[in-house]
Every structure is written in structure tokens, then in C-alpha cells.
Coordinates of C-alpha atoms in Angstrom, one line a residue:
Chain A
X1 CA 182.6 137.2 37.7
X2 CA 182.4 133.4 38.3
X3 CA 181.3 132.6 41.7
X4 CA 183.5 130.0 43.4
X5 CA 182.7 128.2 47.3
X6 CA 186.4 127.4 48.9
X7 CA 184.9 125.4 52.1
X8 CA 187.1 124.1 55.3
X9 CA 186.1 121.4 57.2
X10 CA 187.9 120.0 60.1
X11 CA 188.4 116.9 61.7
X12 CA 185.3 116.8 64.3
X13 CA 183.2 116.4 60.5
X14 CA 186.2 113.8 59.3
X15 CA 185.7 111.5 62.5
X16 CA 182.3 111.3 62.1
X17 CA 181.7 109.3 58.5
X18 CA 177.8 109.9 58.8
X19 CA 178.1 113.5 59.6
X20 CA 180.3 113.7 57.1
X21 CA 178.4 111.7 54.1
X22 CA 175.9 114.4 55.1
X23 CA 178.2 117.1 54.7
X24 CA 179.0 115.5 51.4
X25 CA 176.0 115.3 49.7
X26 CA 174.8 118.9 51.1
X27 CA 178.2 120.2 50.0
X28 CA 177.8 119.4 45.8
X29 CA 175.0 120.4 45.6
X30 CA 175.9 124.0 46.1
X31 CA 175.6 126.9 42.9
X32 CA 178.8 127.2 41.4
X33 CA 182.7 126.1 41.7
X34 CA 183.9 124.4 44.5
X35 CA 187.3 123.8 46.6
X36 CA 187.1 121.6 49.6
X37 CA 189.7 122.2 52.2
X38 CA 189.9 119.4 54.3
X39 CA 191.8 119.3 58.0
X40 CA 193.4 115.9 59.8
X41 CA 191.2 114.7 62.4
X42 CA 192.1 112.0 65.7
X43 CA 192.4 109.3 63.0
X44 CA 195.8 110.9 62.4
X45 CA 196.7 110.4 66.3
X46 CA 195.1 107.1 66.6
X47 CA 197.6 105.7 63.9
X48 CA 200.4 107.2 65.4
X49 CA 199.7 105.6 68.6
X50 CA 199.9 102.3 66.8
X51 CA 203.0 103.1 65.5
X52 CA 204.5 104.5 68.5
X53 CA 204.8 108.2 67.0
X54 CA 204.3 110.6 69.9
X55 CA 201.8 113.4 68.7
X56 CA 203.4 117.2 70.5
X57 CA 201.5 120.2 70.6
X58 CA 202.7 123.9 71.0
X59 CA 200.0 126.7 71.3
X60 CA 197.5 124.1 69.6
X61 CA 199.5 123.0 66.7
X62 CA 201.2 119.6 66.3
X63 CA 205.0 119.7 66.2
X64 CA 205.9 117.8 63.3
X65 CA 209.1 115.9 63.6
X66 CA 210.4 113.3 60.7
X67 CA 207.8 110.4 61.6
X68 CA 205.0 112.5 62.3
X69 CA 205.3 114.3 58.8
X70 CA 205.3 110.7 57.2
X71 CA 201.9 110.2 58.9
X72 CA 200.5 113.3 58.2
X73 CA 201.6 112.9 54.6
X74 CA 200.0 108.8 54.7
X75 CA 196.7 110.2 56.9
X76 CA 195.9 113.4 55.0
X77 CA 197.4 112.9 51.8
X78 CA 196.6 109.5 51.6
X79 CA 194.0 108.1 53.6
X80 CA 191.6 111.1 54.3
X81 CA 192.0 112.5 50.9
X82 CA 191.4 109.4 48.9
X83 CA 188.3 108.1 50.6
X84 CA 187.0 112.1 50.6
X85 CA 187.3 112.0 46.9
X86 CA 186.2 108.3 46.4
X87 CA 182.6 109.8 48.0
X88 CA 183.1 112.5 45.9
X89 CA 183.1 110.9 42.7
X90 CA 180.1 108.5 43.9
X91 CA 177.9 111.4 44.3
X92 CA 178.5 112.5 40.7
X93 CA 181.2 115.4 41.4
X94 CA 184.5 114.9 39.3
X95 CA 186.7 115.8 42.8
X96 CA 190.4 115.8 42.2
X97 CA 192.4 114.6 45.7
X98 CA 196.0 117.2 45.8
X99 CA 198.5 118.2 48.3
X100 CA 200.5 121.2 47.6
X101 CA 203.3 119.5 45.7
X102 CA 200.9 118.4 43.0
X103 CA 201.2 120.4 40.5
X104 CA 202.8 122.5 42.6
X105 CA 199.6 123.9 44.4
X106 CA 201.4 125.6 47.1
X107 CA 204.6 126.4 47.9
X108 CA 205.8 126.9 51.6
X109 CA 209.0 127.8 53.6
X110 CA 209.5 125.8 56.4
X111 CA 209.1 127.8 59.2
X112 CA 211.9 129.7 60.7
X113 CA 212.8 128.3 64.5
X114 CA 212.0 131.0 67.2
X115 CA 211.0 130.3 70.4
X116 CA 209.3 127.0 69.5
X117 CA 210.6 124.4 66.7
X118 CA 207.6 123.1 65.3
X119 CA 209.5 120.6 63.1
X120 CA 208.5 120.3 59.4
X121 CA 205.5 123.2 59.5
X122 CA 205.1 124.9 56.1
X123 CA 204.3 128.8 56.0
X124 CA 203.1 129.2 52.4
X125 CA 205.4 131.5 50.9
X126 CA 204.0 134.9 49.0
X127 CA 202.7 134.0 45.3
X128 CA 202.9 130.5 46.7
X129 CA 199.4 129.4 45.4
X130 CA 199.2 128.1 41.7
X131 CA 195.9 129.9 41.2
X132 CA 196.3 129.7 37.7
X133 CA 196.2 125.6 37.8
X134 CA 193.2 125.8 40.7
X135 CA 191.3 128.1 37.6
X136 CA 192.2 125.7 34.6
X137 CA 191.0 122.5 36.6
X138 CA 187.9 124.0 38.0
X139 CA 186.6 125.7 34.9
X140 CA 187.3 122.0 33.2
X141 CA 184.7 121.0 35.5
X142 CA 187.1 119.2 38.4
X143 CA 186.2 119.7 42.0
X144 CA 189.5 120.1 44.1
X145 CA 189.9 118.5 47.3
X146 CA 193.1 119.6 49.0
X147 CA 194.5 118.3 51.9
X148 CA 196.7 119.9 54.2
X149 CA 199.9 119.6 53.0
X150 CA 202.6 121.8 51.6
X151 CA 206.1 121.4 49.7
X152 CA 209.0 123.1 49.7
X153 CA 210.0 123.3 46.2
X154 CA 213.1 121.0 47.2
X155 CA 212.0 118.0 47.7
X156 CA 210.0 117.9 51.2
X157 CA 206.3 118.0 52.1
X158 CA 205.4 120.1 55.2
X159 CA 202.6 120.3 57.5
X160 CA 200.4 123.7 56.8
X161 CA 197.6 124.1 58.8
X162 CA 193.8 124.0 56.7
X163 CA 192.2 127.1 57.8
X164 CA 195.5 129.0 56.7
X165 CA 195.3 127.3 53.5
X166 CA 191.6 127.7 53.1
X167 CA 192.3 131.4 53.7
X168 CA 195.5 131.8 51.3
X169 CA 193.6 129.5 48.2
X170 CA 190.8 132.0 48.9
X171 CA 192.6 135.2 48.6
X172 CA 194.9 133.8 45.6
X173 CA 192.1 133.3 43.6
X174 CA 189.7 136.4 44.7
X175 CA 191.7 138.0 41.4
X176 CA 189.7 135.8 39.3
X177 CA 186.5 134.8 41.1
X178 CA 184.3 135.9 43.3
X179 CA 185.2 134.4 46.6
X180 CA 182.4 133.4 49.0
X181 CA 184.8 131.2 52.1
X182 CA 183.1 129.4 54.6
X183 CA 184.5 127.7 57.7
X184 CA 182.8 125.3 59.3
X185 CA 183.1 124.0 62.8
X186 CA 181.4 122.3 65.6
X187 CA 179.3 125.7 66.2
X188 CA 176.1 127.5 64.6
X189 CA 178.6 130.4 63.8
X190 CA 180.5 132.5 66.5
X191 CA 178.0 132.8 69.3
X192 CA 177.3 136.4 72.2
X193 CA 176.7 133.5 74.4
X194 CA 178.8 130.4 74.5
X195 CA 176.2 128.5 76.1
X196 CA 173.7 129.2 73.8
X197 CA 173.8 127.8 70.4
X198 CA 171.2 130.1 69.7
X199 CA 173.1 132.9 70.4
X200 CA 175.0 133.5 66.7
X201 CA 175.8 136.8 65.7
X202 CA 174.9 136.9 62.4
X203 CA 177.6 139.6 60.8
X204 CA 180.7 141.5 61.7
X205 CA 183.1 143.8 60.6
X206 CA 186.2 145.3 61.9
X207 CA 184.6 147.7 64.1
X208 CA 182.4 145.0 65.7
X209 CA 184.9 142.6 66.3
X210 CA 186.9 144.9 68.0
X211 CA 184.2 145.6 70.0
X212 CA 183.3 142.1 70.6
X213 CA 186.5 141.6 71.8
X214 CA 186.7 144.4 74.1
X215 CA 183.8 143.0 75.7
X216 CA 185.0 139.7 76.2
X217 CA 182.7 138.0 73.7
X218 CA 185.6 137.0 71.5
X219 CA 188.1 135.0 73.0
X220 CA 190.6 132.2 72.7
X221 CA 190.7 130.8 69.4
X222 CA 188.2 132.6 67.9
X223 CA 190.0 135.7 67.8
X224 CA 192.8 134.2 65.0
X225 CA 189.5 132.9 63.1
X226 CA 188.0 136.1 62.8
X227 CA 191.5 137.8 62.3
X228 CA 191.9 135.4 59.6
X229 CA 188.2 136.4 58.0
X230 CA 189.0 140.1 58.2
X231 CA 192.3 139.3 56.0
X232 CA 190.6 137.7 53.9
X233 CA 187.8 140.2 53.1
X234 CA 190.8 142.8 52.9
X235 CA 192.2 141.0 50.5
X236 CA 189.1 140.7 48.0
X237 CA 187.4 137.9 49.4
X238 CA 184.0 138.5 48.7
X239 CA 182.7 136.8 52.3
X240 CA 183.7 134.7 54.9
X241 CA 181.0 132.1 56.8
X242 CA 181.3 130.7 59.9
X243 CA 179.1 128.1 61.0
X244 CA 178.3 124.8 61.5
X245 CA 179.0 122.4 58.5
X246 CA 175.8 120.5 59.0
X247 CA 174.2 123.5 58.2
X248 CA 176.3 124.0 54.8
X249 CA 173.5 124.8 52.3
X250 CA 171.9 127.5 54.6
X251 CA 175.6 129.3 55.4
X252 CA 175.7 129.5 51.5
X253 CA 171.9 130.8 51.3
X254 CA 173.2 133.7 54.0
X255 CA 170.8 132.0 56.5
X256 CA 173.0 130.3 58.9
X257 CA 176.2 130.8 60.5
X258 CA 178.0 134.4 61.3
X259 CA 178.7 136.4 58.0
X260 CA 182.0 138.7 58.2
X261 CA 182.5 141.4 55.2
Chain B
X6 CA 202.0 112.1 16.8
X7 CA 203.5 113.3 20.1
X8 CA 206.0 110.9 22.1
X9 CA 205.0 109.1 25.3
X10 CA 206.9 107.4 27.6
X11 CA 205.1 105.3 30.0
X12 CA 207.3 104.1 33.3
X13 CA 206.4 102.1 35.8
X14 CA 208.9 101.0 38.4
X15 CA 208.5 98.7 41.5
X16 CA 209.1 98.3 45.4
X17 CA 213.0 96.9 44.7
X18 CA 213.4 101.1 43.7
X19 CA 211.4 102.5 46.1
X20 CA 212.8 101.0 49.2
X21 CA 216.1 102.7 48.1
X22 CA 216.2 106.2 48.7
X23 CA 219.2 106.8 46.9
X24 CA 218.9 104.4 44.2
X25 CA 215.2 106.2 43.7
X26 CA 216.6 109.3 43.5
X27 CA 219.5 108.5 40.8
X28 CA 216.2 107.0 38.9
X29 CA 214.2 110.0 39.1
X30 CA 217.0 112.2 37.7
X31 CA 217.3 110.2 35.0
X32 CA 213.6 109.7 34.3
X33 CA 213.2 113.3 34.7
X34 CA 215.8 113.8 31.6
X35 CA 213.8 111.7 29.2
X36 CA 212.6 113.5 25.8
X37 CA 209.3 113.7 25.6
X38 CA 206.2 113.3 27.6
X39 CA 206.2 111.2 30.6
X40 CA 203.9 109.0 33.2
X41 CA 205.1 107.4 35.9
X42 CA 203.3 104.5 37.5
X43 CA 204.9 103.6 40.8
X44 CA 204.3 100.4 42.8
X45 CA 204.2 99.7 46.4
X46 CA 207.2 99.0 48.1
X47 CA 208.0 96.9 51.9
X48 CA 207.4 99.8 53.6
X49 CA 203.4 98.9 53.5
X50 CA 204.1 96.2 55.3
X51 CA 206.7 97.6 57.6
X52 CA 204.0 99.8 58.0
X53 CA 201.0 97.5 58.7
X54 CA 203.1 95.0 61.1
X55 CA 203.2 97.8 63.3
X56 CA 199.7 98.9 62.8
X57 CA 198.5 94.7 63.2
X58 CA 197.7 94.3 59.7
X59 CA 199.0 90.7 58.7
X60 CA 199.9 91.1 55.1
X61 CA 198.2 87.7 53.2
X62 CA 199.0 86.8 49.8
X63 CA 197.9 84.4 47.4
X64 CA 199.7 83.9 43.8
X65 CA 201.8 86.8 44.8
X66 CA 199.3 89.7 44.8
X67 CA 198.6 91.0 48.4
X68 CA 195.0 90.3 49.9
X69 CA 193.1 93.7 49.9
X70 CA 190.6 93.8 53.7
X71 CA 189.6 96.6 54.6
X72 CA 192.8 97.3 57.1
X73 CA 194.5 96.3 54.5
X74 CA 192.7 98.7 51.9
X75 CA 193.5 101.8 54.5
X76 CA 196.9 100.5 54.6
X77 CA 197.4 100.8 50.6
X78 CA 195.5 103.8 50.3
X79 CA 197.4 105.5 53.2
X80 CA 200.6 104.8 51.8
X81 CA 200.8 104.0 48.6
X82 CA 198.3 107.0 48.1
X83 CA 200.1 109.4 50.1
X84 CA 203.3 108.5 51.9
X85 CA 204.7 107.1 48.4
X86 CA 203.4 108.9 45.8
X87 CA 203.5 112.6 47.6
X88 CA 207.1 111.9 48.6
X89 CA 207.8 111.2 44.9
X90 CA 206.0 114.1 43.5
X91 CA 207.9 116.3 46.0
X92 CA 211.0 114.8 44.8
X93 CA 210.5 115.2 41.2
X94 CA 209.2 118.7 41.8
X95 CA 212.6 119.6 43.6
X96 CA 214.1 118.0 39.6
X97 CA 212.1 121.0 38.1
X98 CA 209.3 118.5 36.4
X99 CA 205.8 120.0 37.7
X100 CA 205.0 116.7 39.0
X101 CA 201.0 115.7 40.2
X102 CA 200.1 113.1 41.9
X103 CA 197.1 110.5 41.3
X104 CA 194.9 107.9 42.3
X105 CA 192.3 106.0 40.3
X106 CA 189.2 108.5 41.9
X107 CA 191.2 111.6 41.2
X108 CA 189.4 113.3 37.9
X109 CA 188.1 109.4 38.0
X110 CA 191.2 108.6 36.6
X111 CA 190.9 105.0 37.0
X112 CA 187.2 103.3 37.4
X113 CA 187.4 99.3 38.5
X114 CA 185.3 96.4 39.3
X115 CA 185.9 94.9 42.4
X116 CA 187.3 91.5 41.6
X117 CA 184.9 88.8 41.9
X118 CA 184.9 86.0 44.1
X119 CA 186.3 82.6 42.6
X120 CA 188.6 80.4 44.2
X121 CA 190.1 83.2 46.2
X122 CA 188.5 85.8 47.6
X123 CA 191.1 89.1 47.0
X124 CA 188.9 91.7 48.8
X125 CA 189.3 95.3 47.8
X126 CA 191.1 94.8 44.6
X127 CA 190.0 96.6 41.5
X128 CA 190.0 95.2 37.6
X129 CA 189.9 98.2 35.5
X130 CA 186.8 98.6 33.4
X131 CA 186.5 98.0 29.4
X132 CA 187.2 102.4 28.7
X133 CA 188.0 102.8 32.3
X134 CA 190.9 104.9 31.8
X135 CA 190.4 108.6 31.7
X136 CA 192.9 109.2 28.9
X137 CA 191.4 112.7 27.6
X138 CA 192.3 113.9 31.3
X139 CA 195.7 112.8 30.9
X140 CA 196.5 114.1 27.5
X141 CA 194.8 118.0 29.1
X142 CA 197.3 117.5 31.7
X143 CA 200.7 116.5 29.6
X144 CA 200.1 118.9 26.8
X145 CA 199.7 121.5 29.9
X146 CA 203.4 120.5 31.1
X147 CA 203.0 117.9 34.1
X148 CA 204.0 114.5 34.7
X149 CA 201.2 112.6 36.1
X150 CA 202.6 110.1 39.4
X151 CA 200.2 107.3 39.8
X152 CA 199.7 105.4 42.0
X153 CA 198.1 101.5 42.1
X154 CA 194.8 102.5 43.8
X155 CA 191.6 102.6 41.4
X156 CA 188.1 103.3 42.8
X157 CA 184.7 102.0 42.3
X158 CA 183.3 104.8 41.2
X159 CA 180.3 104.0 44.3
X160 CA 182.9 105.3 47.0
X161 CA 185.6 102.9 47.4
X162 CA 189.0 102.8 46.6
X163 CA 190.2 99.7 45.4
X164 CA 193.7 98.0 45.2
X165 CA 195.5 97.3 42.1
X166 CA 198.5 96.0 40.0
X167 CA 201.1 98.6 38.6
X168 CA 201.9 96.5 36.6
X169 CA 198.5 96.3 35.2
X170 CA 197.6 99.7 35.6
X171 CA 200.8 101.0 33.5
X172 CA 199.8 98.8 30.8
X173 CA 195.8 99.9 31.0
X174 CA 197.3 103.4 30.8
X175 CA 199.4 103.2 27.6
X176 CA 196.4 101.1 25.8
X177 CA 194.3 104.1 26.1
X178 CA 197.3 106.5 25.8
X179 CA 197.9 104.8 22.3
X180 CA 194.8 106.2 20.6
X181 CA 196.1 109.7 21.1
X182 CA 199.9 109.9 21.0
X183 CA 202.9 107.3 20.7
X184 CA 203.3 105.1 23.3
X185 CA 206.5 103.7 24.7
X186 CA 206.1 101.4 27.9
X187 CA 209.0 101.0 30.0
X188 CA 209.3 98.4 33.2
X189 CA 211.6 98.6 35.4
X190 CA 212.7 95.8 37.9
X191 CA 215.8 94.4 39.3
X192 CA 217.2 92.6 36.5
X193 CA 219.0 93.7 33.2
X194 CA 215.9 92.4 31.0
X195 CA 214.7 89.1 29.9
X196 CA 218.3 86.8 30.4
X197 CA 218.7 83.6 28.8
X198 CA 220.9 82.4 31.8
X199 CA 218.9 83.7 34.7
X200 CA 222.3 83.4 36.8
X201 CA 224.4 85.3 33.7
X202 CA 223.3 89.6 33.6
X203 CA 224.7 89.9 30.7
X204 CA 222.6 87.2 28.5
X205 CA 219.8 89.6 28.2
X206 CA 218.0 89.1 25.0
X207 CA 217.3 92.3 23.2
X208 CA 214.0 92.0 21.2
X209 CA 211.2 89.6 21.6
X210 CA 207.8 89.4 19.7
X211 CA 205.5 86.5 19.6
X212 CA 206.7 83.9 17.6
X213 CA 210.0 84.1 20.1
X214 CA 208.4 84.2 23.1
X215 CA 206.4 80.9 22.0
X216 CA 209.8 79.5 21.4
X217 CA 211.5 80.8 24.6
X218 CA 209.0 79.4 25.9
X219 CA 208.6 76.1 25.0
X220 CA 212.3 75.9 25.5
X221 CA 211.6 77.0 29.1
X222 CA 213.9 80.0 29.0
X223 CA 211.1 82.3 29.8
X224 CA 209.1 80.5 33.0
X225 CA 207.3 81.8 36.2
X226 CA 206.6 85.2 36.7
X227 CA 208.6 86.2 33.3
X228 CA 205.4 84.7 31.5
X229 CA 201.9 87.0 32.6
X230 CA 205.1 90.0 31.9
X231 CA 205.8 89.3 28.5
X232 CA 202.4 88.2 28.0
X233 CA 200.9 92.0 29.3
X234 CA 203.6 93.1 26.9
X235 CA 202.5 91.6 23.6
X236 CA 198.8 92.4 24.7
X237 CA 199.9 96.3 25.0
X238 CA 201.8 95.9 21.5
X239 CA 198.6 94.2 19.8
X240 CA 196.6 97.4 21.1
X241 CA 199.0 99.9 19.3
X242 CA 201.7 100.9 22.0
X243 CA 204.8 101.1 19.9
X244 CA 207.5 99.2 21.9
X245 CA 207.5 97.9 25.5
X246 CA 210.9 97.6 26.9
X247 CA 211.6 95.5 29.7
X248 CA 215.1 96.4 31.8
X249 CA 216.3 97.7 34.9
X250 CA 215.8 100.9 36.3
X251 CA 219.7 102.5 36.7
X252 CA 219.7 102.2 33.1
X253 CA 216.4 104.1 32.3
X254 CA 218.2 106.0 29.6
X255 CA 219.6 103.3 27.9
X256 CA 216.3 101.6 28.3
X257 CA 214.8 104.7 26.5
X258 CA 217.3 105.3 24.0
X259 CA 216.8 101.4 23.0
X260 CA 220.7 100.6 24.0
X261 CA 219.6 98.3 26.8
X262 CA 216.8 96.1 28.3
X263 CA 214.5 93.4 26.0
X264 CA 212.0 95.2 23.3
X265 CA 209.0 94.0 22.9
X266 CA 207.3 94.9 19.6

């Protein structure tokens, strides 16, 4: 099967242009087919500011009321995306900016008020990814770039967190690639000592991570990130890679970061 | 050869939600295939007076710094064009929205400096349109939304004319299919009592608009239109009709508006 790299990065790369021209230039030069999933970043915030938008946060994910889903839809659909795919392009990659309305990439339901309302936050709906068009543009040779984003099918865009979409293109399309996903972050992969960059543990499974987290090695936010991986893999992903995205060609070699499968 | 209808429509429309929306489900309704080619709007500068970004213009195109180029790409890019993709998506047309880096849709020079110094604003290339990616994507059933950004193909996005771009668009369109190019502003068509709606004149080609000219009927801005409309008829696009955008589908169905052929 055709081997294809979905690849997340997050805002602490986005903030950082020289970091992440770095990123860039490491990141197409990988073997094979390519989706970049990009995150927000402070940008986002620092706009708000300006424009008086207050930015909330509820068990670490923005509440998204009216104005703040117009600037998320301006910063990562816009601004973010479109100088992401301008480098693109100027390192040779055909890269192909979309949200999930184009083409109706992903389809979401806004999500369901319980104890918290986060406002206009899209949970991509079962069958929502439009594999189909992700295979037909990459196999023409187009590198997507997808920002995080999300419609509903009638009419409005929703917020949808990137590592949840990295996770759901990845398992849409592990029916008709091989799926190798790799997360990066601001760490060499997930580490036995936090203190000690050093320290990566360089693969886990199920049985290790619950033992990790019995132990107290996995905590915090960590443990959705590697509950994330190990739904993945049980959904055909081939691997998930955790690690640091400076380090982007060795995670895809299998010599960096913190391998789960 | 297949029919293609080429819109482009301006701010007046896209600062009115609900006149917008009556457009789109109209547009949508159209037979055949279909680009839109969308303009800016006064919510950029809404926008960019909160964010401290004096808008500048000089013979009534907006000077592009680099604020001002984060401003565009932000909203014109994303707020704009992803609201309208969503929209049309909600009509049942599998909408996808563009820039000029996407699949290097739109490759521009940066304008040169003269006697005014633009900044970022792009002047399409000789070939710069990517017309084989647009004919893949219409003959696979979407409407490409695009909005006035082109890039530089060495990592910059670039600000442009819709006006421009939608006629750039259906001169490369025309080698491949039938091209009809529709503009839509905020009068009935060309009128030969600006202060009268209803003395539009239905059909102009050359030798009338040298007359209508010289007679001064046709002055000011009117002039570069109808001129960008004989230049898109001497490079094979069929008709160019000129009209206002509540009657797109008289426009279409040649029952109102001014044809240019």
C-alpha cells in the first residue's frame, strides 16, 4: 500500500517563523504522501486582544463564542494557512491550504452543551472525513495543508481541535494507505523523566502505558495524547510518533521521538 | 464544449448577509459549471481600524504593507471566503475554497515600483493561471471560491484585483471549455442616464464602446471595466455580461445586464 505521513504541528512551531521554515524544509523532504495538520498558536490571541475578543478556556480548550469563531476562521483559515502554504509552494511542494468545509473535508456536529458550553466547537461526526477527496488530490500530486476548522454541513464553520483531526484524517484514510502519524510537540517524545530530555521512551503499547500510568510517569495531558495514539493504531493506523518537530526527519526514520503501535 | 460560468461579485454583496445569501441561492441554481471570484468587502477595514491598520489608497486600489497584507490574507483568505464556502455547502454545491498558492492556483509578480509604490500587490503572470487544476476539480463536481490573494510563488502571498483575477481566470478557462463572465455590482448594467436604472444598454462591443465613449456616456471607472471586458472577449470568452447581482439569473439567462461580445 502507498505510504502516506499525516503530521501535526502546533502553535509553539507556528510562533516561531525560523523554527518553523526549518520544520518546513525538513518536513517535504520526507518519502511519500503528505498531510500537514496545522494548530492556531498565540498569534490567534494576540489579534483578539487587538480587537477586544476575550480568549476563555475550559479544561484547556478555547470557548469559542461568535467573534472568537470569526478569528479563528481569519487566523487559521486565513492567515496561518495561507502563509503555511505560500512556504510550501516556495520549497517546490504543490501544498493545497483547506478547512473542513472545502470540499467538504470534514463534517462536524457542534457539540452538545453539558456541563460546559464551549460555543461553536465541532466534534467531527462518524464518516465525517472526505477521504476519498484527501486520496484523489494527494495521488494528483497536491500536498494538503488543513487547518483546524470544521463545518457543519449547514452553513457554519466550527472550531475542532488539530490533534483530533490529525487523529480522525489519519484513521479515515488507514483504509487506503498505510498510515505512519506523527505528533510533534515541544518535547523529544514522551519522556520517564520530565526533567530530562534525554529521558524518551522510545515505544509503547497498551500494556505499557497502563503501566506508565500507574506509575505516575504519564500524567496530565499526556495521557489523552497517548489515548489518542492507541485509537489510532486500533483503528489501522500503521504508527503514531511523538516527538519533537525539529527532529521531523529522524521521528520518520524511527530514530527519534516515542513510537506507539 | 462544456459551459462555464465565471462570477465575480464585490464588497456592496458581501457586506449584506441577506442580500449574499439571496445571491448565493441563485448562483447556486445556474446550469452549468461554476467559479466564483469574490472580492473584499468593508469588513477588512472594519477589521484593520481595530487592529491599527490605516487603510491607504491610491487610484482606488488599497495599498498592500505588510499589516495590511496579513490583513487581506486573514480575511479575505479566511473570514470571507470560508464563510462563503460554508454557505454554499449548506445550498448542496460542494464548494472549495482558494487562494492564488493553493495547488499554485494563481502565480504573480509583485508590482513594480513607478510612481506609486503598491506594496504586496500581485500582477498575474503571462500562463500564471493553473487552469488544468481547475478543469480536474469542476469536472469532479466542485465550485471553486476564490479569493483575491495570488502568491509569489518565493513564499508570499500577494494582494490582487477580483476584478482582474476573474477575468485572468476565464482567459485561461477559454482554451478548455465555454466561458461566460458575469460581474456583478450595484447597478442594473452599463445605463445611459447614470441617475435612470432602467436606461441600461443591453449589448456593447467595440465599435460602441468607442462611441459611448467619445459621447462620454461611458466615463470613470465604467472605462478599465468595459475595457477588461473586450480584452476577455478578444481572448475567446464568449460573452461578458455586466449587471447587478439580485438578478444573477436574468444576467445568466441573457434577460438583463449589458453583454459584452
Amino acid at each position: 500500500m502507498t505510504k502516506l505521513w499525516v503530521v501535526k504541528i502546533g502553535g509553539n512551531i507556528i510562533d516561531d517563523p525560523s523554527q518553523l521554515n526549518d520544520f518546513l524544509r525538513q518536513f517535504v523532504l520526507l518519502d511519500g504522501l503528505k498531510i500537514l495538520v496545522h494548530g492556531g498558536g498565540k498569534i490567534a490571541s494576540t489579534i483578539g486582544d487587538k480587537l477586544g475578543i476575550v480568549s476563555r478556556y475550559e479544561q484547556g480548550r478555547r470557548i469559542t463564542d461568535a467573534a472568537t469563531l470569526d478569528l479563528v476562521t481569519m487566523v487559521y483559515g486565513g492567515l496561518i494557512n495561507k502563509q503555511m502554504v505560500a512556504a510550501i509552494q516556495a520549497l517546490g511542494c504543490n501544498a493545497i491550504g483547506l478547512t473542513g468545509a472545502d470540499a467538504n473535508l470534514m463534517l462536524a456536529d457542534k457539540r452538545l452543551i453539558k456541563e460546559v458550553d464551549y460555543g461553536y466547537v465541532g466534534d467531527i461526526k462518524q464518516s465525517g472525513i472526505n477521504a476519498l477527496f484527501l486520496h484523489t488530490i494527494l495521488l494528483q500530486g497536491m500536498l494538503p495543508v488543513i487547518a483546524p476548522l470544521t463545518h457543519d454541513g449547514e452553513g457554519i464553520m466550527l472550531n475542532t481541535n488539530a490533534d483530533t483531526i490529525a487523529q480522525e484524517i489519519s484513521k479515515a484514510m488507514a483504509g487506503l494507505m498505510e498510515v505512519q502519524l506523527i505528533y510533534c510537540f515541544d518535547k523529544k517524545g514522551l519522556l520517564a523523566n520530565v526533567s530530562d530530555d534525554t529521558s524518551v521512551i522510545d515505544n509503547i503499547d497498551e500494556e505499557i502505558f497502563q503501566q506508565l500510568k500507574q506509575e505516575g510517569v504519564v500524567t496530565g495531558g499526556m495521557i489523552p495524547k497517548i489515548e489518542n495514539a492507541l485509537s489510532a493504531i486500533r483503528a489501522k493506523v500503521s504508527k503514531v510518533i511523538i516527538g519533537h518537530a525539529a527532529d521531523i526527519k529522524q521521528l520518520a526514520t524511527g530514530n527519534a521521538g516515542t513510537k506507539i503501535q
